[in-house]
mmCIF file of C-alpha atoms and ligand atoms in Angstrom:
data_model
loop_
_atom_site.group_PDB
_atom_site.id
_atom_site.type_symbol
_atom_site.label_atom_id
_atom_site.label_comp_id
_atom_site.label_asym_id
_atom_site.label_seq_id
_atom_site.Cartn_x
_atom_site.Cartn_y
_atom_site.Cartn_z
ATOM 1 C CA UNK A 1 -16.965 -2.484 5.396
ATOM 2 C CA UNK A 2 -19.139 -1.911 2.469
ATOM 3 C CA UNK A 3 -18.740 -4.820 -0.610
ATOM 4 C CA UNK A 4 -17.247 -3.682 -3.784
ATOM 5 C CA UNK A 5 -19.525 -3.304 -6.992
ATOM 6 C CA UNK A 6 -20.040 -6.950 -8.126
ATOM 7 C CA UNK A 7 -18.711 -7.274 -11.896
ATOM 8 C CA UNK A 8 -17.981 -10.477 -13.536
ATOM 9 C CA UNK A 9 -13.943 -10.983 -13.534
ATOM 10 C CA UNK A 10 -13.759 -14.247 -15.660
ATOM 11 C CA UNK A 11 -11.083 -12.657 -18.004
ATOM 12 C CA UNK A 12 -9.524 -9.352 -18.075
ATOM 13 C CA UNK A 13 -7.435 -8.224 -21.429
ATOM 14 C CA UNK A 14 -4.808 -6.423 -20.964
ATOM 15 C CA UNK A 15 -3.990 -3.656 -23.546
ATOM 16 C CA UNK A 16 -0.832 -1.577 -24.550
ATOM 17 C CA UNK A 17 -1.949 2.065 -23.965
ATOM 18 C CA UNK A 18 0.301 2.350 -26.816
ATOM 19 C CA UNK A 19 -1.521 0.157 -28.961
ATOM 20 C CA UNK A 20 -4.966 2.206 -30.116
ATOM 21 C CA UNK A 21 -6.236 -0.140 -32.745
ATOM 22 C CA UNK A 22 -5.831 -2.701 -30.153
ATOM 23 C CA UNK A 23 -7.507 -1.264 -27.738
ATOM 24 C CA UNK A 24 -10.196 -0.575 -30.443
ATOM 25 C CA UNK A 25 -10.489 -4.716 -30.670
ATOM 26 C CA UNK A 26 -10.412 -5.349 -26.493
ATOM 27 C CA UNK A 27 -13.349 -2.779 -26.085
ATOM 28 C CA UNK A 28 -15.068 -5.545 -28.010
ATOM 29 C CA UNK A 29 -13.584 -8.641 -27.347
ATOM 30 C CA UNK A 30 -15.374 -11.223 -25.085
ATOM 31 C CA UNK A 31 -13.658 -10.039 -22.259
ATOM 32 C CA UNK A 32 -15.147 -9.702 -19.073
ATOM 33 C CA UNK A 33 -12.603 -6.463 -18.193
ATOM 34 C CA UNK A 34 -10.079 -4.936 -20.230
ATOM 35 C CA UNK A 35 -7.834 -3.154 -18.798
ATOM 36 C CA UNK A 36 -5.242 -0.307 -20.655
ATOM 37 C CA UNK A 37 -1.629 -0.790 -19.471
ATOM 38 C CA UNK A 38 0.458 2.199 -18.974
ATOM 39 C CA UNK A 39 3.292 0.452 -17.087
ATOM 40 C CA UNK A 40 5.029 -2.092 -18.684
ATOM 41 C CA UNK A 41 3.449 -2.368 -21.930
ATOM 42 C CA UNK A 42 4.127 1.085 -22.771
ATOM 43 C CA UNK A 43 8.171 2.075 -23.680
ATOM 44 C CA UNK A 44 9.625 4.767 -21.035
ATOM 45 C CA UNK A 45 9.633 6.987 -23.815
ATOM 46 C CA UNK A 46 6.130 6.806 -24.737
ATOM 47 C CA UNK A 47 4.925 6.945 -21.580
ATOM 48 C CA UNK A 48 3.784 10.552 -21.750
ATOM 49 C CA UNK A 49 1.832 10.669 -25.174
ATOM 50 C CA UNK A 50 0.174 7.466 -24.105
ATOM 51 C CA UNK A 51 -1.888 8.958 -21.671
ATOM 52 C CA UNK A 52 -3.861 10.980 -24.113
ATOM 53 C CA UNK A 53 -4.354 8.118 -26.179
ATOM 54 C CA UNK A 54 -5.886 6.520 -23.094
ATOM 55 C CA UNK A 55 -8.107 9.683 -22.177
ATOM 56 C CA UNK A 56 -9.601 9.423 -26.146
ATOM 57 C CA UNK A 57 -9.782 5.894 -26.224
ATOM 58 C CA UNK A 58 -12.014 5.454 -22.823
ATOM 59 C CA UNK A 59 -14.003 8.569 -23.763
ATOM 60 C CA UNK A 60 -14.473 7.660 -27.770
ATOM 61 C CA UNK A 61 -14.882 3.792 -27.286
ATOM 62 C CA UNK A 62 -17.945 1.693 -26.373
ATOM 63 C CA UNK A 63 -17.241 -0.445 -23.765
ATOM 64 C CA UNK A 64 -20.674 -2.538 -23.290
ATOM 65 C CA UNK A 65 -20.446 -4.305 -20.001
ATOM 66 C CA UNK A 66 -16.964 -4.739 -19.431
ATOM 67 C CA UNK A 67 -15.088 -3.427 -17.168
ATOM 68 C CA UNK A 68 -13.011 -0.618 -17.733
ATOM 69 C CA UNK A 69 -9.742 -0.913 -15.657
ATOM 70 C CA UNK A 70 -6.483 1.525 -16.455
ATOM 71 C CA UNK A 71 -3.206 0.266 -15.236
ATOM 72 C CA UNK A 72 -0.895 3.300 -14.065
ATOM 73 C CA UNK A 73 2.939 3.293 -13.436
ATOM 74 C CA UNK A 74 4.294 1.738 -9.928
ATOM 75 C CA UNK A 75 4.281 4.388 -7.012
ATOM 76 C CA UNK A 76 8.213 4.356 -6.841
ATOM 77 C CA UNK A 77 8.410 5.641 -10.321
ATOM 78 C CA UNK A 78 7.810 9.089 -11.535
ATOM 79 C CA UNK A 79 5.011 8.814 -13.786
ATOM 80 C CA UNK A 80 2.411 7.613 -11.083
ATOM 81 C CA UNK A 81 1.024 10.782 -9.930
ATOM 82 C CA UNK A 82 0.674 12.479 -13.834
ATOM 83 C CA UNK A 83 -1.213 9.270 -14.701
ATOM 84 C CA UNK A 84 -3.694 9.654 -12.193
ATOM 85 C CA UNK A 85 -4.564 13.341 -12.587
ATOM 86 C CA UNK A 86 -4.108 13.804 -16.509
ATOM 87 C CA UNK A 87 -5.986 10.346 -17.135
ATOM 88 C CA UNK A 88 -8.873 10.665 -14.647
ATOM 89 C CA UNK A 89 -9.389 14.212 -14.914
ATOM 90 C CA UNK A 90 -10.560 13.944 -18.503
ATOM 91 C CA UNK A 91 -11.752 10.544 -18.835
ATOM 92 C CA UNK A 92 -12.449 9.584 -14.718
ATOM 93 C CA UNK A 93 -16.288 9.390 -15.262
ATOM 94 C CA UNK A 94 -15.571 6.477 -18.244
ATOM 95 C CA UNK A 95 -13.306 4.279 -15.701
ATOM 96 C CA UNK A 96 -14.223 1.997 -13.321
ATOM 97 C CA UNK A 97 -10.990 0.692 -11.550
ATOM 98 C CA UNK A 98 -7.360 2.144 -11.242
ATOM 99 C CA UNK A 99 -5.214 -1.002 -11.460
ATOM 100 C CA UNK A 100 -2.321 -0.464 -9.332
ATOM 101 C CA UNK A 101 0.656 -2.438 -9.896
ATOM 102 C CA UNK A 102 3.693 -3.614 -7.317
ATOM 103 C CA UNK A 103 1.722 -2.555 -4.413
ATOM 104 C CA UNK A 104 4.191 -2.265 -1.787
ATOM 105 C CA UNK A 105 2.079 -1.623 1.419
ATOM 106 C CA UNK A 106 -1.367 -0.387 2.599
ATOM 107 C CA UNK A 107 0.168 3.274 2.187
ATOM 108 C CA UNK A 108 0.263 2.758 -1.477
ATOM 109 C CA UNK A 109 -3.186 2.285 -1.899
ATOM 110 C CA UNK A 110 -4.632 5.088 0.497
ATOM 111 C CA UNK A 111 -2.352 7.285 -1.454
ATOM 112 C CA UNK A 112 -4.126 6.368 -4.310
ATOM 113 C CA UNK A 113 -7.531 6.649 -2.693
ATOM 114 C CA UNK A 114 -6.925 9.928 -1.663
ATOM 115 C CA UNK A 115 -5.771 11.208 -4.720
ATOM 116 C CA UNK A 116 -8.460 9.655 -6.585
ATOM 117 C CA UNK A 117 -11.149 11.289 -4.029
ATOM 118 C CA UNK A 118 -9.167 14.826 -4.441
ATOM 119 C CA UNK A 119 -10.064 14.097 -9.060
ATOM 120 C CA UNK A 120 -13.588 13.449 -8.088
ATOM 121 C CA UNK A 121 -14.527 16.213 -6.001
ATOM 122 C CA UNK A 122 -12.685 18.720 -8.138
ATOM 123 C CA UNK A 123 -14.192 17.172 -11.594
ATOM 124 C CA UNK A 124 -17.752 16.275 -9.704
ATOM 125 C CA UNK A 125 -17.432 12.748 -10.849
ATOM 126 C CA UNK A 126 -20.460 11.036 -9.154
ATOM 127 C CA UNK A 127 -19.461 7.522 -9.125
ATOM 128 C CA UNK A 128 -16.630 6.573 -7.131
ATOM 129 C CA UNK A 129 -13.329 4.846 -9.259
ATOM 130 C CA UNK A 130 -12.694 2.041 -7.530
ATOM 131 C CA UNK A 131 -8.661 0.337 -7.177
ATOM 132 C CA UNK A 132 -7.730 -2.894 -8.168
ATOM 133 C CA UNK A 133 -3.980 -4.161 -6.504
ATOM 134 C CA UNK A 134 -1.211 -6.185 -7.388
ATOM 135 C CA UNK A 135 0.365 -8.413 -5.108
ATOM 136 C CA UNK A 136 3.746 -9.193 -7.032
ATOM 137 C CA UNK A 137 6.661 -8.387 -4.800
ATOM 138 C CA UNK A 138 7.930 -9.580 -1.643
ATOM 139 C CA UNK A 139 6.560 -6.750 0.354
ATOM 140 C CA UNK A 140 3.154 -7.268 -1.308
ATOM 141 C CA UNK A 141 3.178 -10.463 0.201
ATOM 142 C CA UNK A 142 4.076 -9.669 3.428
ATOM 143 C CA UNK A 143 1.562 -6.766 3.649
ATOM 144 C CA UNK A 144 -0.889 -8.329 1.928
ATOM 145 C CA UNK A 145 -3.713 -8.650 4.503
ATOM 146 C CA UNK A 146 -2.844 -4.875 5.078
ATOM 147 C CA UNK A 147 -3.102 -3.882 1.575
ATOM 148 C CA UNK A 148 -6.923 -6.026 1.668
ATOM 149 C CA UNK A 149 -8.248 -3.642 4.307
ATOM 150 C CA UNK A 150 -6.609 -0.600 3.172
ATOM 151 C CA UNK A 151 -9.554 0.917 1.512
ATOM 152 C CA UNK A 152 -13.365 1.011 0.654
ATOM 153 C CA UNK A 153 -12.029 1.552 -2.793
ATOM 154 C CA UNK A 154 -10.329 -1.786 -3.178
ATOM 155 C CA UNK A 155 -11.866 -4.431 -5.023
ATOM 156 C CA UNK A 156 -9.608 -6.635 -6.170
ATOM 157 C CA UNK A 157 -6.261 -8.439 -5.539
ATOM 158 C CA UNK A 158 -4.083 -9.912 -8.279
ATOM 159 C CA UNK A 159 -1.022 -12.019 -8.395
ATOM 160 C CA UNK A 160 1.485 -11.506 -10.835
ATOM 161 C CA UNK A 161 4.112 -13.985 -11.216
ATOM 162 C CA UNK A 162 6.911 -12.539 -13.136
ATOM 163 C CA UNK A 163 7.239 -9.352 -11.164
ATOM 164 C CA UNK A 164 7.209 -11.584 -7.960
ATOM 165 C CA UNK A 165 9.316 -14.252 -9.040
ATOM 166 C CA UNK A 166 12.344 -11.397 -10.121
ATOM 167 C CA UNK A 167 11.335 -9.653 -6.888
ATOM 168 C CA UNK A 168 12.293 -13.020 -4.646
ATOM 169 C CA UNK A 169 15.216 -13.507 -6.840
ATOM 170 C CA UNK A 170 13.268 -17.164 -8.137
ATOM 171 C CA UNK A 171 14.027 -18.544 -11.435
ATOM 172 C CA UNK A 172 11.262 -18.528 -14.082
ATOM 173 C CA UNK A 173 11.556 -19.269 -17.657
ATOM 174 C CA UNK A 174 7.530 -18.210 -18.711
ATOM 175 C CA UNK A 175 5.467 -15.758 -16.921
ATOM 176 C CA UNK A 176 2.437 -17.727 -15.833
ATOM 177 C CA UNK A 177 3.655 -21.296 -16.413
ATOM 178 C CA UNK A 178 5.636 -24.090 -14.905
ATOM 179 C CA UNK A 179 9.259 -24.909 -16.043
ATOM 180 C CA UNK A 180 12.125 -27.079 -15.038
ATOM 181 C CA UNK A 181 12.681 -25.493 -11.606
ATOM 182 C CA UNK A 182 9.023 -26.444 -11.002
ATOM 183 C CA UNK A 183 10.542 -29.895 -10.726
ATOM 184 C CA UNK A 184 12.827 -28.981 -8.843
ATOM 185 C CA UNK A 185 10.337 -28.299 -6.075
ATOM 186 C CA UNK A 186 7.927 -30.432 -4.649
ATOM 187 C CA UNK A 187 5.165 -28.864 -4.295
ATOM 188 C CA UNK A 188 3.729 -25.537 -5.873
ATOM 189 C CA UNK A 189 5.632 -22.827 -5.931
ATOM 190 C CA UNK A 190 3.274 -20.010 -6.328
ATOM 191 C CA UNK A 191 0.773 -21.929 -3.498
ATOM 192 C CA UNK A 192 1.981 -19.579 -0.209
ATOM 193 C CA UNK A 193 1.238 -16.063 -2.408
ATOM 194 C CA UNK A 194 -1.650 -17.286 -4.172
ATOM 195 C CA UNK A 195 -3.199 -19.039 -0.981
ATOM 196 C CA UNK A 196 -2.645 -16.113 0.723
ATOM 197 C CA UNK A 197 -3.431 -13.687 -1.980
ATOM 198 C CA UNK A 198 -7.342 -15.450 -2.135
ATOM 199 C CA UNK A 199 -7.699 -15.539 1.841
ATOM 200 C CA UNK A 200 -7.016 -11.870 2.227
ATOM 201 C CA UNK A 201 -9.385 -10.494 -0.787
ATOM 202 C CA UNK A 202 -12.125 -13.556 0.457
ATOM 203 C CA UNK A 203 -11.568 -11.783 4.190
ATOM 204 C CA UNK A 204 -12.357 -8.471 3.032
ATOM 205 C CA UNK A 205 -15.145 -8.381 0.373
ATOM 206 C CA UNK A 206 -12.703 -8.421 -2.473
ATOM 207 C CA UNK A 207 -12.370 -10.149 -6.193
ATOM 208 C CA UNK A 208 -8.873 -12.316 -6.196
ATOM 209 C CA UNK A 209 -7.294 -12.319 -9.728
ATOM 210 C CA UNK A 210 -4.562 -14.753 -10.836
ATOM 211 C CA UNK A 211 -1.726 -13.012 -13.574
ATOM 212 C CA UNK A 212 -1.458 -13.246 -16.732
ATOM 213 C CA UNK A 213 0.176 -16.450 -18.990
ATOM 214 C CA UNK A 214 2.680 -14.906 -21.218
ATOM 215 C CA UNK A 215 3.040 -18.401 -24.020
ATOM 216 C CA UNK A 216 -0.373 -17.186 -25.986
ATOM 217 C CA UNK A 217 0.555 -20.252 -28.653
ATOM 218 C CA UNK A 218 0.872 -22.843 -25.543
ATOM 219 C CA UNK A 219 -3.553 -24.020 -24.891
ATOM 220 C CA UNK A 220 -2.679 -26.566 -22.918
ATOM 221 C CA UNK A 221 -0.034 -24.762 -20.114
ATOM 222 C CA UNK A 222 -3.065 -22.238 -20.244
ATOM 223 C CA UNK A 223 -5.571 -24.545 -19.431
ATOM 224 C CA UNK A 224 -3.387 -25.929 -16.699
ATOM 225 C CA UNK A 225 -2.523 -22.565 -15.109
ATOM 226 C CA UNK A 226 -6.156 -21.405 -15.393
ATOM 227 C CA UNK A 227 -7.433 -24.953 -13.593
ATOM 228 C CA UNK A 228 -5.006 -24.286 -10.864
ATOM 229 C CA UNK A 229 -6.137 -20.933 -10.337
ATOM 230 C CA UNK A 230 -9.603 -22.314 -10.232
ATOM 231 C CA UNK A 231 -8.835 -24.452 -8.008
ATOM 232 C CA UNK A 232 -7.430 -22.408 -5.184
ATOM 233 C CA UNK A 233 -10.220 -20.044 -5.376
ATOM 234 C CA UNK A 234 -9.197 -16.990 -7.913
ATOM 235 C CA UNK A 235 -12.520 -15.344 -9.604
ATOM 236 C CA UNK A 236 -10.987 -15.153 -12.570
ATOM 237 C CA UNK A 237 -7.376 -14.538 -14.790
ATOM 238 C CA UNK A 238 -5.864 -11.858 -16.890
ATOM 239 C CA UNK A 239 -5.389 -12.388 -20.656
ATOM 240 C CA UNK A 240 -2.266 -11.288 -22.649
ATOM 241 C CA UNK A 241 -4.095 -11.818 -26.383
ATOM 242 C CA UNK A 242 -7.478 -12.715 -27.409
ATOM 243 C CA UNK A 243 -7.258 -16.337 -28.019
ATOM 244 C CA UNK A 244 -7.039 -16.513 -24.555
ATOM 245 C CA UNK A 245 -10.322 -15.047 -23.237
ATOM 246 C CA UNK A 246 -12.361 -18.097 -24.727
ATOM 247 C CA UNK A 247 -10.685 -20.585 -22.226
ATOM 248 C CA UNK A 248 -10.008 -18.648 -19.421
ATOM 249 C CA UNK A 249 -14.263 -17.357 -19.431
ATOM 250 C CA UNK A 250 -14.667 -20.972 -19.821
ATOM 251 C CA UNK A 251 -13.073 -22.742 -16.866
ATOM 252 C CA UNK A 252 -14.781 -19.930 -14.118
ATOM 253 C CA UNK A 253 -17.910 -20.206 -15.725
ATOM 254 C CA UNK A 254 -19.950 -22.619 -13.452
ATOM 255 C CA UNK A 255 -21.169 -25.566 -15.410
ATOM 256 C CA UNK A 256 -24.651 -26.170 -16.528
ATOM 257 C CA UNK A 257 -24.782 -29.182 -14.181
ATOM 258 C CA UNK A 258 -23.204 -27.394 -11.287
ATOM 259 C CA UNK A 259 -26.259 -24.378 -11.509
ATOM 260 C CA UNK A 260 -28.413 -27.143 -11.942
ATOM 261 C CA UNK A 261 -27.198 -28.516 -8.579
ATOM 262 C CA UNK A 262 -26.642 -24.831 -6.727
ATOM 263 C CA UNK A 263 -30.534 -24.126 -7.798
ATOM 264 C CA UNK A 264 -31.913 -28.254 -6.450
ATOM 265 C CA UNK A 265 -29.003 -27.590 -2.921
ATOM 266 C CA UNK A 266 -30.776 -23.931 -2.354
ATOM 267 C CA UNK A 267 -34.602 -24.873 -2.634
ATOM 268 C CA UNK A 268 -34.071 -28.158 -0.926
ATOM 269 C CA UNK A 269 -32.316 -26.467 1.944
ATOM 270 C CA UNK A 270 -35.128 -23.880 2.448
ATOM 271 C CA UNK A 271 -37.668 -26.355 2.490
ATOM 272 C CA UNK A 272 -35.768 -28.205 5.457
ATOM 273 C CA UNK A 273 -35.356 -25.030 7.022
ATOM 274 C CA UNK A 274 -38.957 -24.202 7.234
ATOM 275 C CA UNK A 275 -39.403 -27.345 8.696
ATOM 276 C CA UNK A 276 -36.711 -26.748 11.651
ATOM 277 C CA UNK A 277 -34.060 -28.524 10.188
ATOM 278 C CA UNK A 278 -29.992 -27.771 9.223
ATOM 279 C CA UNK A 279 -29.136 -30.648 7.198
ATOM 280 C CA UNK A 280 -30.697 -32.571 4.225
ATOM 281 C CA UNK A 281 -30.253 -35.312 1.648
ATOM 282 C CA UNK A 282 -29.866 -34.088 -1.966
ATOM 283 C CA UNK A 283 -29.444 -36.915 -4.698
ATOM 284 C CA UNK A 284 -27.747 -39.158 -1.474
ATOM 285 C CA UNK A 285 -25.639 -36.280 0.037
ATOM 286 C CA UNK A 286 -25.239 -34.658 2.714
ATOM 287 C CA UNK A 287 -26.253 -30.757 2.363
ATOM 288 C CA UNK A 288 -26.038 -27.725 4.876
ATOM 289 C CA UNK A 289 -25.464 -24.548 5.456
ATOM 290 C CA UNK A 290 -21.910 -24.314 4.080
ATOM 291 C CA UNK A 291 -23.564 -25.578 0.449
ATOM 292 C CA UNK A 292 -26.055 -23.296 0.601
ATOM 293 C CA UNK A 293 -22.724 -20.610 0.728
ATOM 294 C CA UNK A 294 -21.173 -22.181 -2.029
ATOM 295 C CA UNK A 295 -24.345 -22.631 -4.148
ATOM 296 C CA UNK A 296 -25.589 -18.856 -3.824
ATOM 297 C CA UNK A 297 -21.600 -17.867 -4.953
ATOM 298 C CA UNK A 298 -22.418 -19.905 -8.078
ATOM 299 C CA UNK A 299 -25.630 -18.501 -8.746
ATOM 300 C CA UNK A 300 -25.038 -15.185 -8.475
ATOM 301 C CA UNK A 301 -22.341 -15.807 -11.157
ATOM 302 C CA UNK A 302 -24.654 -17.400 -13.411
ATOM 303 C CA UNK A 303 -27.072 -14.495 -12.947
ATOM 304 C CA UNK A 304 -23.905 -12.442 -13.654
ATOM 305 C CA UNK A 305 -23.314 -13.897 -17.142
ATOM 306 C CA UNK A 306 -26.803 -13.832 -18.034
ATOM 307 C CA UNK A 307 -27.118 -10.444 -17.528
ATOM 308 C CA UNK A 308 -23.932 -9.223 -19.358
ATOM 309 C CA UNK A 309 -25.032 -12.239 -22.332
ATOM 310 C CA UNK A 310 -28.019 -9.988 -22.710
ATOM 311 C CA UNK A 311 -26.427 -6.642 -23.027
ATOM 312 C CA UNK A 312 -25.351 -5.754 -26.343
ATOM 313 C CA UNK A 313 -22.661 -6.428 -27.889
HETATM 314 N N1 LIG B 1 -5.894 -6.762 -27.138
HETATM 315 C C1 LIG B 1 -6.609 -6.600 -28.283
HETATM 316 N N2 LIG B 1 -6.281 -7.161 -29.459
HETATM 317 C C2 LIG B 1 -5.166 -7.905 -29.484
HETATM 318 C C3 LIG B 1 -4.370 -8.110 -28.345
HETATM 319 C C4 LIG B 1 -4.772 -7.498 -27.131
HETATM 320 N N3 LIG B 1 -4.057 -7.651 -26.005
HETATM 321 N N4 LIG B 1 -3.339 -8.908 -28.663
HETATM 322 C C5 LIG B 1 -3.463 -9.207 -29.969
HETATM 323 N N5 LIG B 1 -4.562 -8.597 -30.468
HETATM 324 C C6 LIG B 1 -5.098 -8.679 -31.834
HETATM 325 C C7 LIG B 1 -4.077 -8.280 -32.876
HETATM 326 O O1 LIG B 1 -4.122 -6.885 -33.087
HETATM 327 C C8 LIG B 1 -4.514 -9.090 -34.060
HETATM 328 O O2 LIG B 1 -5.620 -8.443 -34.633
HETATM 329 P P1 LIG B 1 -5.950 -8.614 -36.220
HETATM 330 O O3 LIG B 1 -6.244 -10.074 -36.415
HETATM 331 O O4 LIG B 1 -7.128 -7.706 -36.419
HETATM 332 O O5 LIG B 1 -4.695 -8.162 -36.928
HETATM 333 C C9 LIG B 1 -5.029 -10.389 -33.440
HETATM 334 O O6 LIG B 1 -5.371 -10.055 -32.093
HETATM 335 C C10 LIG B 1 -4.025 -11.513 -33.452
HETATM 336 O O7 LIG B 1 -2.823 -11.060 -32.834
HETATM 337 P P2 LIG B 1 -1.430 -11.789 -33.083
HETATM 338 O O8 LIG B 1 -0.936 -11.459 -34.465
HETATM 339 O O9 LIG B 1 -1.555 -13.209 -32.722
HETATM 340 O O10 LIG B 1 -0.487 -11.114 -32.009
HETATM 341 P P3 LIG B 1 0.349 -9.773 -32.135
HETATM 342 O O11 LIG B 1 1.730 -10.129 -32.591
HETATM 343 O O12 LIG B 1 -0.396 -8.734 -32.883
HETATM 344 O O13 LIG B 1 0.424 -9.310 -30.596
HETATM 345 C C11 LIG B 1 1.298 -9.211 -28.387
HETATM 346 C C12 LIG B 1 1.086 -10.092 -29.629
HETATM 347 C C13 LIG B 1 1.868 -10.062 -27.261
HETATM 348 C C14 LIG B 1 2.254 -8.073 -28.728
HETATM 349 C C15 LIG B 1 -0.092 -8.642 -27.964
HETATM 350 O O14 LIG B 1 -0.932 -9.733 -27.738
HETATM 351 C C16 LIG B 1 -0.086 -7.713 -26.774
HETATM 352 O O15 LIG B 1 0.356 -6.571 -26.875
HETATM 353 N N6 LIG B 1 -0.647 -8.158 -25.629
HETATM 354 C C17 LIG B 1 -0.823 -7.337 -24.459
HETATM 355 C C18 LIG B 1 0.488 -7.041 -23.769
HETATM 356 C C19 LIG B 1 0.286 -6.307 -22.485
HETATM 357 O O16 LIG B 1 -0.577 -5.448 -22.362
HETATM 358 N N7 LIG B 1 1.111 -6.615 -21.478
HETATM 359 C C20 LIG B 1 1.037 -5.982 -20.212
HETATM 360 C C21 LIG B 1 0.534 -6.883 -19.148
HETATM 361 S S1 LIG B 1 1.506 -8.320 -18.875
HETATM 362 MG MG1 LIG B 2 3.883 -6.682 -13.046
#
């Protein structure tokens, strides 16, 4: 298995492929990705013009550092294939990740692998496009640690609530947020997909994602679905608007203090090393070899943002 190109995932803007003057602003925006929707941002009727406005936008806009993701139509629609070949034939060497959404199986995505790999020899592309999946129906969910080890190409899983919640007939009043039937439950009812979402991308290399929040005017139920997310182990969340990248950067952004710690746990743990021992005291606790794990993650995140802070703009 050979690890997926590391790129900071803090936030990643979605776009209408529709929308050209807004793509103009994400290409800027203080996103860490952005990625240009062609599924359900984009009207069924506008689905085939859009596709040349993606193809000039990726090969007239200056991206920076950020990632530059393209979200095609669903595999069970017919749109799928045409986005792949006209988009990547004429713009493949300016993308970095196919997003694929309502990934059904493991077949979905070496379908996708192989098509992209059929673009790239033909167009002599020398820089494989990677795939990023969603996990946002039941069969996702159920074939999820399938889906993970489907392909060197995959680099990322993502949850999306509202497609999952319609696809296990749930109620759900706000994509990305809690309502009343979240009182109704005891417990978190996202926690099974998005705990098993994290474990399958963690077991195979891979960035894990968390959806979108749809209420761009509510901070706080944004702040509270981007803490959970945190919290069970996500790299990072999609945006819907702007306002939203600030935040969501934010909360996966280690903290000062916490690099501050990773750097004191790392050196202090070498040192013991080199003297034949596992564990050591650091500021009157306990530190070993799973630290040293969890303080190199949050290093090489810091070195991440450091580098991309540099870049211009
Ligand atoms: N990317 C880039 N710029 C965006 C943006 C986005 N996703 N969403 C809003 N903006 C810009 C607007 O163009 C506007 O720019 P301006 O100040 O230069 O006029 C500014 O941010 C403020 O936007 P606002 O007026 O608050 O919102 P809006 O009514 O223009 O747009 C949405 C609201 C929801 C239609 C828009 O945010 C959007 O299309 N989001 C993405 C939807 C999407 O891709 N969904 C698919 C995945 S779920
Ligand atoms: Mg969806």
């Amino acid at each position: 298995m050979t690890a997926p190109p590391e790129r900071l995932c803090r936030s990643t803007l979605y776009v209408p492929a529709s929308r050209p003057d807004m793509v103009a602003k994400a290409a800027a925006s203080a996103a860490d990705a952005v990625c240009i929707d062609l599924e359900d941002a984009v009207a069924p009727d506008q689905k085939e013009t859009s596709r040349a406005a993606v193809v000039r936008a990726l090969t007239t806009l200056e991206f920076g550092h950020r990632t530059r993701l393209v979200r095609i139509n669903g595999l069970d629609t017919p749109f799928a294939y045409r986005d792949l070949i006209d988009v990547l034939e004429a713009a493949g060497a300016h993308v970095d990740a196919v997003m694929v959404p309502k990934a059904r199986g493991p077949d979905d995505i070496r379908f996708v692998a192989t098509l992209l790999g059929q673009i790239e020899a033909r167009m002599g592309f020398s820089r494989p496009i990677g795939i990023e999946a969603q996990i946002e129906t039941a069969a996702g969910f159920l074939w999820v640690r399938e889906i993970a080890a489907s392909s060197e190409r995959l680099e990322a899983l993502i949850f999306g609530s509202g497609d999952y919640a319609a696809s296990m007939r749930m109620p759900l009043a706000d994509i990305g947020g809690m309502d009343e039937h979240d009182a109704a439950y005891p417990g978190h009812r996202w926690h099974a997909v998005m705990h098993g979402i994290v474990a399958a991308a963690r077991a195979n290399g891979l960035r894990a994602i968390d959806g979108p929040f749809a209420n761009f005017k509510d901070e706080a139920g944004l702040a509270r679905a981007t803490a959970t997310a945190r919290a069970l182990g996500f790299d990072g969340k999609q945006c819907i608007h702007p306002a939203q990248l600030a935040p969501v950067n934010a909360t996966f952004s280690p903290p000062a203090a916490e690099i501050e710690w990773a750097r004191a746990v790392v050196a202090a743990y070498r040192a013991a090393t080199q003297t034949g021992h596992g564990a050591v005291a650091v500021n009157g606790k306990m530190i070993d070899a799973a630290n040293i794990r969890m303080a190199e993650t949050t290093l090489r995140r810091a070195e991440l943002m450091a580098a991309n802070a540099r870049e211009t703009p």
